[in-house]
Amino acid sequence: MKDAPGLTMDDREKAGSEPSSGHPEQSDKGDEMTFALPSAIGDRLKAYYNDVAAEPVPDRFLSLLERLDQAESRNADVQDKDGE
């Protein structure tokens, strides 16, 4: 049955028609899979992210950050002297 003006989705379902997308309605099991899969993927990604975030920062990165802070301090000192 083609979409007829004035019919609601409930009317089409009662008449046994397909949804307006042209695809037959999915079973409850298909709906569960549709929602379960992204949820499972999201849960695994969160767990992986939490594991990575809990790891200590490598010493070489800490050293680089310290050098960056020192360079920024020197630049700020130079700008303060130039601004006087």
Coordinates of C-alpha atoms in Angstrom, one line a residue:
M1 CA 0.0 0.0 0.0
K2 CA 1.5 3.4 -1.0
D3 CA 1.5 6.2 1.5
A4 CA -1.9 7.8 1.3
P5 CA -2.4 11.4 2.4
G6 CA -4.2 11.6 5.8
L7 CA -3.1 8.1 7.0
T8 CA -1.1 7.9 10.2
M9 CA 1.6 5.4 10.7
D10 CA -0.8 3.4 12.9
D11 CA -3.3 3.3 10.1
R12 CA -0.6 1.9 7.7
E13 CA 0.5 -0.6 10.3
K14 CA -3.0 -1.8 10.8
A15 CA -3.4 -2.2 7.1
G16 CA -0.2 -4.3 7.0
S17 CA 1.7 -1.7 4.9
E18 CA 5.4 -1.1 5.0
P19 CA 6.8 2.1 6.6
S20 CA 7.3 5.0 4.4
S21 CA 11.0 4.2 4.0
G22 CA 10.0 1.2 1.8
H23 CA 11.7 -1.2 4.2
P24 CA 9.7 -3.8 6.1
E25 CA 9.5 -3.3 9.8
Q26 CA 12.3 -5.0 11.8
S27 CA 11.5 -7.6 14.4
D28 CA 12.1 -6.9 18.0
K29 CA 15.3 -9.0 17.9
G30 CA 16.6 -6.8 15.1
D31 CA 15.8 -3.7 17.1
E32 CA 17.7 -5.1 20.1
M33 CA 20.7 -5.8 17.9
T34 CA 20.5 -2.3 16.5
F35 CA 20.8 -0.8 19.9
A36 CA 23.0 -3.4 21.6
L37 CA 25.8 -3.3 19.1
P38 CA 26.6 0.5 19.4
S39 CA 26.2 0.2 23.1
A40 CA 28.7 -2.6 23.3
I41 CA 31.1 -0.8 21.1
G42 CA 30.7 2.3 23.2
D43 CA 31.4 0.4 26.4
R44 CA 34.5 -1.2 25.0
L45 CA 35.8 2.1 23.8
K46 CA 35.2 3.7 27.2
A47 CA 37.1 0.9 28.9
Y48 CA 40.0 1.2 26.5
Y49 CA 40.1 5.0 26.9
N50 CA 40.1 4.6 30.7
D51 CA 43.0 2.1 30.5
V52 CA 45.0 4.5 28.3
A53 CA 44.2 7.5 30.5
A54 CA 45.3 5.7 33.6
E55 CA 48.8 4.9 32.2
P56 CA 51.6 7.1 33.5
V57 CA 53.0 9.9 31.2
P58 CA 56.3 8.7 29.7
D59 CA 59.4 10.5 31.1
R60 CA 60.3 11.8 27.6
F61 CA 57.0 13.7 27.4
L62 CA 57.4 15.1 30.9
S63 CA 60.9 16.3 29.9
L64 CA 59.5 17.9 26.8
L65 CA 56.8 19.6 28.8
E66 CA 59.3 20.9 31.3
R67 CA 61.5 22.3 28.5
L68 CA 58.5 24.0 26.9
D69 CA 57.6 25.6 30.3
Q70 CA 61.1 26.9 30.6
A71 CA 61.1 28.3 27.1
E72 CA 57.8 30.0 27.7
S73 CA 59.1 31.5 30.9
R74 CA 62.2 32.9 29.2
N75 CA 60.0 34.4 26.4
A76 CA 57.7 36.0 29.0
D77 CA 60.7 37.5 30.8
V78 CA 62.1 38.9 27.5
Q79 CA 58.8 40.4 26.6
D80 CA 58.5 42.0 30.1
K81 CA 61.9 43.6 29.7
D82 CA 61.1 44.9 26.2
G83 CA 57.8 46.3 27.4
E84 CA 59.3 48.5 30.1

